[in-house]
mmCIF file of C-alpha atoms in Angstrom:
data_model
loop_
_atom_site.group_PDB
_atom_site.id
_atom_site.type_symbol
_atom_site.label_atom_id
_atom_site.label_comp_id
_atom_site.label_asym_id
_atom_site.label_seq_id
_atom_site.Cartn_x
_atom_site.Cartn_y
_atom_site.Cartn_z
ATOM 1 C CA MET A 23 72.957 56.696 77.395
ATOM 2 C CA ASN A 24 73.910 57.210 81.043
ATOM 3 C CA LYS A 25 71.292 58.668 83.334
ATOM 4 C CA PRO A 26 71.691 62.311 84.328
ATOM 5 C CA ARG A 27 73.431 62.376 87.709
ATOM 6 C CA ILE A 28 72.146 64.884 90.264
ATOM 7 C CA VAL A 29 73.169 65.355 93.891
ATOM 8 C CA VAL A 30 70.788 67.341 96.067
ATOM 9 C CA ILE A 31 72.163 68.952 99.230
ATOM 10 C CA GLY A 32 69.448 70.225 101.527
ATOM 11 C CA SER A 33 66.592 69.690 103.912
ATOM 12 C CA LEU A 34 64.363 66.766 104.790
ATOM 13 C CA ASN A 35 61.106 67.447 106.660
ATOM 14 C CA MET A 36 57.936 65.717 107.615
ATOM 15 C CA ASP A 37 55.124 67.969 106.403
ATOM 16 C CA ILE A 38 52.023 68.146 108.627
ATOM 17 C CA VAL A 39 49.387 69.369 106.219
ATOM 18 C CA VAL A 40 46.043 70.707 107.422
ATOM 19 C CA GLU A 41 43.247 71.366 104.898
ATOM 20 C CA THR A 42 40.609 73.983 105.694
ATOM 21 C CA SER A 43 38.099 76.072 103.777
ATOM 22 C CA ARG A 44 39.926 79.349 104.395
ATOM 23 C CA PHE A 45 42.873 80.731 106.346
ATOM 24 C CA PRO A 46 42.064 81.719 109.942
ATOM 25 C CA ARG A 47 42.241 85.371 110.917
ATOM 26 C CA VAL A 48 44.533 86.466 113.743
ATOM 27 C CA GLY A 49 43.309 84.978 117.001
ATOM 28 C CA GLU A 50 40.686 82.834 115.275
ATOM 29 C CA THR A 51 40.256 79.055 115.642
ATOM 30 C CA LEU A 52 38.827 77.128 112.695
ATOM 31 C CA THR A 53 37.783 73.517 112.383
ATOM 32 C CA GLY A 54 39.901 71.874 109.692
ATOM 33 C CA GLU A 55 38.787 69.266 107.225
ATOM 34 C CA HIS A 56 41.723 66.852 106.896
ATOM 35 C CA VAL A 57 45.290 66.342 108.245
ATOM 36 C CA HIS A 58 48.091 64.524 106.390
ATOM 37 C CA PHE A 59 51.627 63.512 107.314
ATOM 38 C CA ILE A 60 53.582 63.877 104.093
ATOM 39 C CA PRO A 61 57.352 63.645 103.383
ATOM 40 C CA GLY A 62 58.789 66.997 102.451
ATOM 41 C CA GLY A 63 61.660 69.444 102.830
ATOM 42 C CA LYS A 64 62.920 71.412 99.831
ATOM 43 C CA GLY A 65 65.951 69.195 99.414
ATOM 44 C CA ALA A 66 64.047 65.913 99.552
ATOM 45 C CA ASN A 67 61.269 67.284 97.341
ATOM 46 C CA GLN A 68 63.721 68.320 94.660
ATOM 47 C CA ALA A 69 65.478 64.977 94.879
ATOM 48 C CA VAL A 70 62.219 63.152 94.309
ATOM 49 C CA ALA A 71 61.371 65.418 91.394
ATOM 50 C CA ALA A 72 64.698 64.701 89.672
ATOM 51 C CA ALA A 73 64.527 60.964 90.395
ATOM 52 C CA ARG A 74 60.956 60.546 89.166
ATOM 53 C CA LEU A 75 62.026 62.062 85.845
ATOM 54 C CA GLY A 76 64.794 59.485 85.473
ATOM 55 C CA GLY A 77 67.781 61.113 87.116
ATOM 56 C CA GLN A 78 70.308 59.101 89.081
ATOM 57 C CA THR A 79 69.830 61.052 92.316
ATOM 58 C CA THR A 80 71.703 61.237 95.586
ATOM 59 C CA MET A 81 70.360 63.049 98.685
ATOM 60 C CA ILE A 82 72.709 64.642 101.214
ATOM 61 C CA GLY A 83 71.305 66.084 104.422
ATOM 62 C CA SER A 84 70.399 65.314 108.052
ATOM 63 C CA ILE A 85 67.478 63.698 109.864
ATOM 64 C CA GLY A 86 66.688 63.070 113.499
ATOM 65 C CA ASP A 87 66.904 59.756 115.295
ATOM 66 C CA ASP A 88 63.117 59.344 115.340
ATOM 67 C CA MET A 89 60.236 57.733 113.435
ATOM 68 C CA PHE A 90 59.805 60.720 111.111
ATOM 69 C CA GLY A 91 63.430 60.381 110.043
ATOM 70 C CA LYS A 92 63.041 56.659 109.419
ATOM 71 C CA SER A 93 59.923 57.289 107.383
ATOM 72 C CA LEU A 94 61.618 59.918 105.213
ATOM 73 C CA ILE A 95 64.390 57.503 104.295
ATOM 74 C CA GLU A 96 61.850 54.855 103.352
ATOM 75 C CA TYR A 97 59.993 57.301 101.124
ATOM 76 C CA LEU A 98 63.159 58.347 99.319
ATOM 77 C CA ASN A 99 64.175 54.748 98.782
ATOM 78 C CA GLN A 100 60.859 54.117 97.016
ATOM 79 C CA ASP A 101 62.093 56.452 94.257
ATOM 80 C CA ALA A 102 65.518 54.772 94.082
ATOM 81 C CA ILE A 103 67.246 57.819 95.584
ATOM 82 C CA SER A 104 70.581 57.079 97.211
ATOM 83 C CA THR A 105 70.213 57.813 100.945
ATOM 84 C CA ASP A 106 73.579 56.482 102.108
ATOM 85 C CA HIS A 107 74.874 59.954 102.862
ATOM 86 C CA ILE A 108 71.946 61.279 104.903
ATOM 87 C CA LYS A 109 73.276 61.739 108.426
ATOM 88 C CA ARG A 110 71.158 60.684 111.413
ATOM 89 C CA ILE A 111 71.578 63.117 114.324
ATOM 90 C CA ALA A 112 71.074 61.693 117.836
ATOM 91 C CA ASP A 113 68.829 63.469 120.351
ATOM 92 C CA THR A 114 67.482 65.814 117.679
ATOM 93 C CA PRO A 115 64.064 65.802 116.046
ATOM 94 C CA THR A 116 63.636 65.527 112.289
ATOM 95 C CA GLY A 117 62.630 68.793 110.657
ATOM 96 C CA ILE A 118 58.927 69.634 110.521
ATOM 97 C CA ALA A 119 56.896 71.860 108.194
ATOM 98 C CA SER A 120 53.432 72.917 109.306
ATOM 99 C CA ILE A 121 51.360 73.628 106.196
ATOM 100 C CA THR A 122 47.876 75.056 105.979
ATOM 101 C CA LEU A 123 46.047 74.570 102.680
ATOM 102 C CA ALA A 124 43.108 76.799 101.861
ATOM 103 C CA GLU A 125 41.713 78.804 98.929
ATOM 104 C CA SER A 126 44.053 77.080 96.405
ATOM 105 C CA ASP A 127 47.117 78.358 98.241
ATOM 106 C CA ASN A 128 49.316 77.515 101.240
ATOM 107 C CA ARG A 129 51.002 79.001 104.284
ATOM 108 C CA ILE A 130 54.016 77.237 105.741
ATOM 109 C CA VAL A 131 56.004 77.357 108.984
ATOM 110 C CA VAL A 132 59.244 75.343 109.036
ATOM 111 C CA ILE A 133 60.974 74.029 112.181
ATOM 112 C CA PRO A 134 64.503 73.017 111.074
ATOM 113 C CA GLY A 135 65.286 70.291 113.643
ATOM 114 C CA ALA A 136 68.098 68.099 112.355
ATOM 115 C CA ASN A 137 68.429 70.235 109.196
ATOM 116 C CA ALA A 138 70.099 72.874 111.367
ATOM 117 C CA LYS A 139 72.821 70.323 112.149
ATOM 118 C CA CYS A 140 73.752 69.611 108.557
ATOM 119 C CA LEU A 141 77.240 71.104 108.846
ATOM 120 C CA PRO A 142 79.975 72.124 106.333
ATOM 121 C CA GLU A 143 82.248 69.309 107.492
ATOM 122 C CA HIS A 144 79.545 66.791 106.523
ATOM 123 C CA ILE A 145 79.575 68.180 102.978
ATOM 124 C CA GLN A 146 83.363 68.433 102.763
ATOM 125 C CA ALA A 147 83.723 64.788 103.797
ATOM 126 C CA LEU A 148 81.672 63.802 100.745
ATOM 127 C CA GLU A 149 83.884 65.379 98.087
ATOM 128 C CA GLN A 150 84.262 62.040 96.244
ATOM 129 C CA VAL A 151 80.486 61.473 96.197
ATOM 130 C CA ILE A 152 79.787 64.970 94.859
ATOM 131 C CA SER A 153 82.470 64.569 92.188
ATOM 132 C CA GLU A 154 80.539 61.649 90.694
ATOM 133 C CA HIS A 155 77.523 63.826 89.729
ATOM 134 C CA ASP A 156 76.788 66.279 86.913
ATOM 135 C CA ILE A 157 74.597 68.778 88.755
ATOM 136 C CA VAL A 158 74.729 69.968 92.349
ATOM 137 C CA LEU A 159 71.347 71.341 93.535
ATOM 138 C CA VAL A 160 71.307 73.357 96.766
ATOM 139 C CA GLN A 161 68.625 75.269 98.764
ATOM 140 C CA LEU A 162 68.633 77.367 101.971
ATOM 141 C CA GLU A 163 66.709 75.249 104.507
ATOM 142 C CA ILE A 164 70.080 74.113 105.873
ATOM 143 C CA PRO A 165 72.597 76.483 107.544
ATOM 144 C CA LEU A 166 73.886 79.168 105.197
ATOM 145 C CA GLU A 167 77.531 78.218 105.878
ATOM 146 C CA THR A 168 76.703 74.644 104.800
ATOM 147 C CA ALA A 169 74.937 75.695 101.613
ATOM 148 C CA SER A 170 77.843 78.034 100.865
ATOM 149 C CA ALA A 171 80.402 75.241 101.469
ATOM 150 C CA ALA A 172 78.402 72.981 99.134
ATOM 151 C CA CYS A 173 78.442 75.567 96.318
ATOM 152 C CA GLU A 174 82.144 76.281 96.759
ATOM 153 C CA LEU A 175 83.091 72.615 96.804
ATOM 154 C CA ALA A 176 80.980 71.862 93.750
ATOM 155 C CA LYS A 177 82.551 74.702 91.822
ATOM 156 C CA LYS A 178 86.027 73.530 92.825
ATOM 157 C CA LEU A 179 85.112 70.141 91.362
ATOM 158 C CA GLY A 180 83.927 71.731 88.116
ATOM 159 C CA LYS A 181 80.265 70.814 88.657
ATOM 160 C CA THR A 182 77.240 72.794 87.483
ATOM 161 C CA VAL A 183 75.663 74.449 90.522
ATOM 162 C CA ILE A 184 71.970 75.325 90.801
ATOM 163 C CA LEU A 185 71.008 77.359 93.870
ATOM 164 C CA ASN A 186 67.361 77.696 94.819
ATOM 165 C CA PRO A 187 67.596 80.655 97.232
ATOM 166 C CA ALA A 188 64.657 79.695 99.462
ATOM 167 C CA PRO A 189 63.876 80.697 102.117
ATOM 168 C CA ALA A 190 65.331 83.982 100.819
ATOM 169 C CA ARG A 191 68.117 85.794 102.636
ATOM 170 C CA LYS A 192 71.106 87.934 101.772
ATOM 171 C CA LEU A 193 73.928 85.764 100.408
ATOM 172 C CA PRO A 194 77.711 86.230 100.461
ATOM 173 C CA GLU A 195 79.422 87.177 97.236
ATOM 174 C CA SER A 196 81.851 84.256 97.579
ATOM 175 C CA MET A 197 78.893 81.885 97.436
ATOM 176 C CA LEU A 198 77.097 83.603 94.563
ATOM 177 C CA LYS A 199 80.243 83.528 92.441
ATOM 178 C CA CYS A 200 80.145 79.725 92.625
ATOM 179 C CA VAL A 201 76.547 79.542 91.278
ATOM 180 C CA ASP A 202 75.782 78.760 87.635
ATOM 181 C CA TYR A 203 71.983 79.034 87.861
ATOM 182 C CA ILE A 204 70.115 80.793 90.664
ATOM 183 C CA THR A 205 66.350 80.259 90.732
ATOM 184 C CA PRO A 206 64.473 82.814 92.887
ATOM 185 C CA ASN A 207 60.770 83.503 92.689
ATOM 186 C CA ARG A 208 59.813 87.173 92.419
ATOM 187 C CA LEU A 209 59.732 87.808 96.199
ATOM 188 C CA GLU A 210 63.051 86.025 96.699
ATOM 189 C CA LEU A 211 64.548 88.102 93.880
ATOM 190 C CA GLU A 212 63.411 91.266 95.684
ATOM 191 C CA THR A 213 64.920 90.073 98.978
ATOM 192 C CA LEU A 214 68.241 89.260 97.338
ATOM 193 C CA THR A 215 68.545 92.538 95.442
ATOM 194 C CA GLY A 216 66.421 95.071 97.385
ATOM 195 C CA ILE A 217 64.750 95.973 94.084
ATOM 196 C CA ASP A 218 61.013 95.857 93.368
ATOM 197 C CA ALA A 219 60.769 93.090 90.739
ATOM 198 C CA SER A 220 57.261 93.855 89.506
ATOM 199 C CA GLY A 221 56.447 94.891 85.936
ATOM 200 C CA ASP A 222 59.287 96.440 83.984
ATOM 201 C CA GLN A 223 61.547 96.263 87.011
ATOM 202 C CA LEU A 224 61.885 92.483 86.698
ATOM 203 C CA GLN A 225 64.848 92.719 84.313
ATOM 204 C CA THR A 226 66.509 95.409 86.456
ATOM 205 C CA ALA A 227 66.315 93.179 89.488
ATOM 206 C CA MET A 228 67.593 90.150 87.556
ATOM 207 C CA GLU A 229 70.499 92.167 86.181
ATOM 208 C CA ALA A 230 71.373 93.298 89.703
ATOM 209 C CA LEU A 231 71.446 89.676 90.895
ATOM 210 C CA LEU A 232 73.686 88.742 87.954
ATOM 211 C CA GLU A 233 76.111 91.460 89.054
ATOM 212 C CA MET A 234 76.442 89.674 92.400
ATOM 213 C CA GLY A 235 78.049 86.642 90.759
ATOM 214 C CA PRO A 236 75.753 83.975 89.323
ATOM 215 C CA SER A 237 76.135 83.119 85.624
ATOM 216 C CA CYS A 238 72.365 82.984 84.979
ATOM 217 C CA VAL A 239 69.198 84.024 86.805
ATOM 218 C CA VAL A 240 66.024 81.966 86.297
ATOM 219 C CA THR A 241 63.049 83.614 87.983
ATOM 220 C CA THR A 242 59.754 81.835 88.527
ATOM 221 C CA LEU A 243 56.713 84.063 88.213
ATOM 222 C CA GLY A 244 53.774 81.887 89.203
ATOM 223 C CA GLU A 245 50.875 82.154 86.769
ATOM 224 C CA GLU A 246 52.996 84.414 84.528
ATOM 225 C CA GLY A 247 55.495 81.600 83.895
ATOM 226 C CA SER A 248 59.225 82.176 84.302
ATOM 227 C CA ALA A 249 62.072 84.212 82.864
ATOM 228 C CA PHE A 250 65.817 83.783 82.475
ATOM 229 C CA LEU A 251 68.707 86.144 81.858
ATOM 230 C CA HIS A 252 72.396 85.704 81.089
ATOM 231 C CA LYS A 253 74.730 88.653 81.577
ATOM 232 C CA GLY A 254 74.871 90.767 78.427
ATOM 233 C CA GLU A 255 71.902 88.994 76.838
ATOM 234 C CA SER A 256 68.201 89.749 76.471
ATOM 235 C CA LEU A 257 65.604 88.657 78.957
ATOM 236 C CA VAL A 258 63.645 85.581 77.823
ATOM 237 C CA LYS A 259 60.151 84.843 79.157
ATOM 238 C CA VAL A 260 58.481 81.431 79.096
ATOM 239 C CA SER A 261 54.717 81.143 79.533
ATOM 240 C CA ALA A 262 53.181 79.038 82.281
ATOM 241 C CA TYR A 263 51.103 75.922 81.716
ATOM 242 C CA HIS A 264 47.580 76.227 83.144
ATOM 243 C CA VAL A 265 46.113 73.245 85.022
ATOM 244 C CA PRO A 266 43.482 72.571 87.697
ATOM 245 C CA VAL A 267 45.191 73.339 91.035
ATOM 246 C CA VAL A 268 44.896 70.903 93.938
ATOM 247 C CA ASP A 269 47.966 71.785 96.048
ATOM 248 C CA THR A 270 50.676 74.355 95.236
ATOM 249 C CA THR A 271 53.048 72.991 97.932
ATOM 250 C CA GLY A 272 56.262 71.907 96.233
ATOM 251 C CA ALA A 273 55.632 73.598 92.871
ATOM 252 C CA GLY A 274 58.911 75.472 93.132
ATOM 253 C CA ASP A 275 60.708 72.293 94.144
ATOM 254 C CA ALA A 276 59.256 70.453 91.143
ATOM 255 C CA TYR A 277 60.524 73.299 88.934
ATOM 256 C CA ASN A 278 64.048 73.062 90.372
ATOM 257 C CA GLY A 279 64.163 69.278 90.153
ATOM 258 C CA GLY A 280 62.915 69.455 86.572
ATOM 259 C CA LEU A 281 65.488 72.128 85.693
ATOM 260 C CA ALA A 282 68.303 70.122 87.231
ATOM 261 C CA TYR A 283 67.271 66.983 85.390
ATOM 262 C CA ALA A 284 66.936 68.765 82.029
ATOM 263 C CA LEU A 285 70.307 70.525 82.308
ATOM 264 C CA ALA A 286 71.992 67.297 83.379
ATOM 265 C CA ALA A 287 70.384 65.575 80.392
ATOM 266 C CA GLY A 288 71.902 68.142 78.031
ATOM 267 C CA TYR A 289 68.885 70.329 77.227
ATOM 268 C CA ALA A 290 69.546 73.882 76.063
ATOM 269 C CA LEU A 291 68.504 76.393 78.725
ATOM 270 C CA ASN A 292 65.332 77.498 76.929
ATOM 271 C CA GLU A 293 64.254 73.861 76.551
ATOM 272 C CA ALA A 294 65.162 73.154 80.165
ATOM 273 C CA VAL A 295 63.053 76.107 81.400
ATOM 274 C CA VAL A 296 60.070 74.964 79.328
ATOM 275 C CA PHE A 297 60.488 71.413 80.662
ATOM 276 C CA ALA A 298 60.785 72.659 84.285
ATOM 277 C CA SER A 299 57.619 74.726 83.797
ATOM 278 C CA LYS A 300 55.705 71.658 82.692
ATOM 279 C CA VAL A 301 57.003 69.583 85.610
ATOM 280 C CA SER A 302 55.984 72.325 88.016
ATOM 281 C CA ALA A 303 52.489 72.597 86.505
ATOM 282 C CA MET A 304 51.953 68.851 86.683
ATOM 283 C CA SER A 305 53.008 68.798 90.334
ATOM 284 C CA VAL A 306 50.166 71.017 91.554
ATOM 285 C CA THR A 307 47.480 68.650 90.225
ATOM 286 C CA LYS A 308 47.987 66.291 93.196
ATOM 287 C CA LEU A 309 48.028 66.671 96.987
ATOM 288 C CA GLY A 310 51.478 66.648 98.619
ATOM 289 C CA ALA A 311 54.808 67.929 97.417
ATOM 290 C CA GLN A 312 56.513 64.576 96.784
ATOM 291 C CA ALA A 313 53.347 62.721 95.826
ATOM 292 C CA GLY A 314 52.716 65.292 93.133
ATOM 293 C CA MET A 315 56.092 64.971 91.419
ATOM 294 C CA PRO A 316 55.460 63.633 87.892
ATOM 295 C CA THR A 317 57.268 60.947 85.967
ATOM 296 C CA GLN A 318 58.266 61.175 82.304
ATOM 297 C CA ALA A 319 55.247 58.981 81.571
ATOM 298 C CA ASP A 320 52.995 61.475 83.316
ATOM 299 C CA LEU A 321 54.402 64.313 81.254
ATOM 300 C CA ASN A 322 53.938 62.396 78.004
ATOM 301 C CA LYS A 323 50.366 61.257 78.557
ATOM 302 C CA LEU A 324 48.810 64.424 79.983
ATOM 303 C CA SER A 325 48.191 67.335 77.672
ATOM 304 C CA ILE A 326 48.293 70.708 79.461
ATOM 305 C CA GLN A 327 48.050 74.174 77.982
#
């Protein structure tokens, strides 16, 4: 059987991760415990997730002409991800994410750097490359016009499009109509629709997002699990797996990479959502977004509830 083929179009960052006992208050200086330089970026994280699971994965994006950019390519190559179509931008720094870990949670500030120079023409020039894949996975840490161009080109080519709308922002209808699966968390769902997605309002918000154009909404709900909804069908909820949490950074990226892999491999949506939930749960048991991405062997040998 051929490997599932996934092309990820998105960001590449170097994550500067600081561990501390608690988050500082406004104006307060704390002494941290550890600092780590870890490859990241939503696009690269999701590419690693899909590749570790066995997907034939290609990464499209931009890096700076600096040591961080060189390191990010080396890390991706370790997971056999095709990096031939990552553009190196002169006189521009590679994207950075500043991440503070404390109290089993994280707070993140992203500086786009070269990610902001990943342009629509870069994507359009790779039509042949994109046509060779089953799933096109896109996020919003690159310019909106680039993400939109990627979705539109993928739909023109008849590819299945997964959009992870993070960081959340209002999206054009022309883009949303090209999306097969959109994967917001609860806060992103609220931003996209303007509807409180708590409690019984979750389905209302998901229905509103469906009306904007996507074929299916898959909402991640943290410890509550996830839910998915097709237009005209009933809401389906999937329970979360519960594991000891080390680092939640990249949990959503693990979910999206797992979902992309499962759909490309031919799983039914319910099976794909369960699989993505397990991948996401496994990812938080290790430090670092990419380091925490599990393999199939990891999923098979570790029992989680």
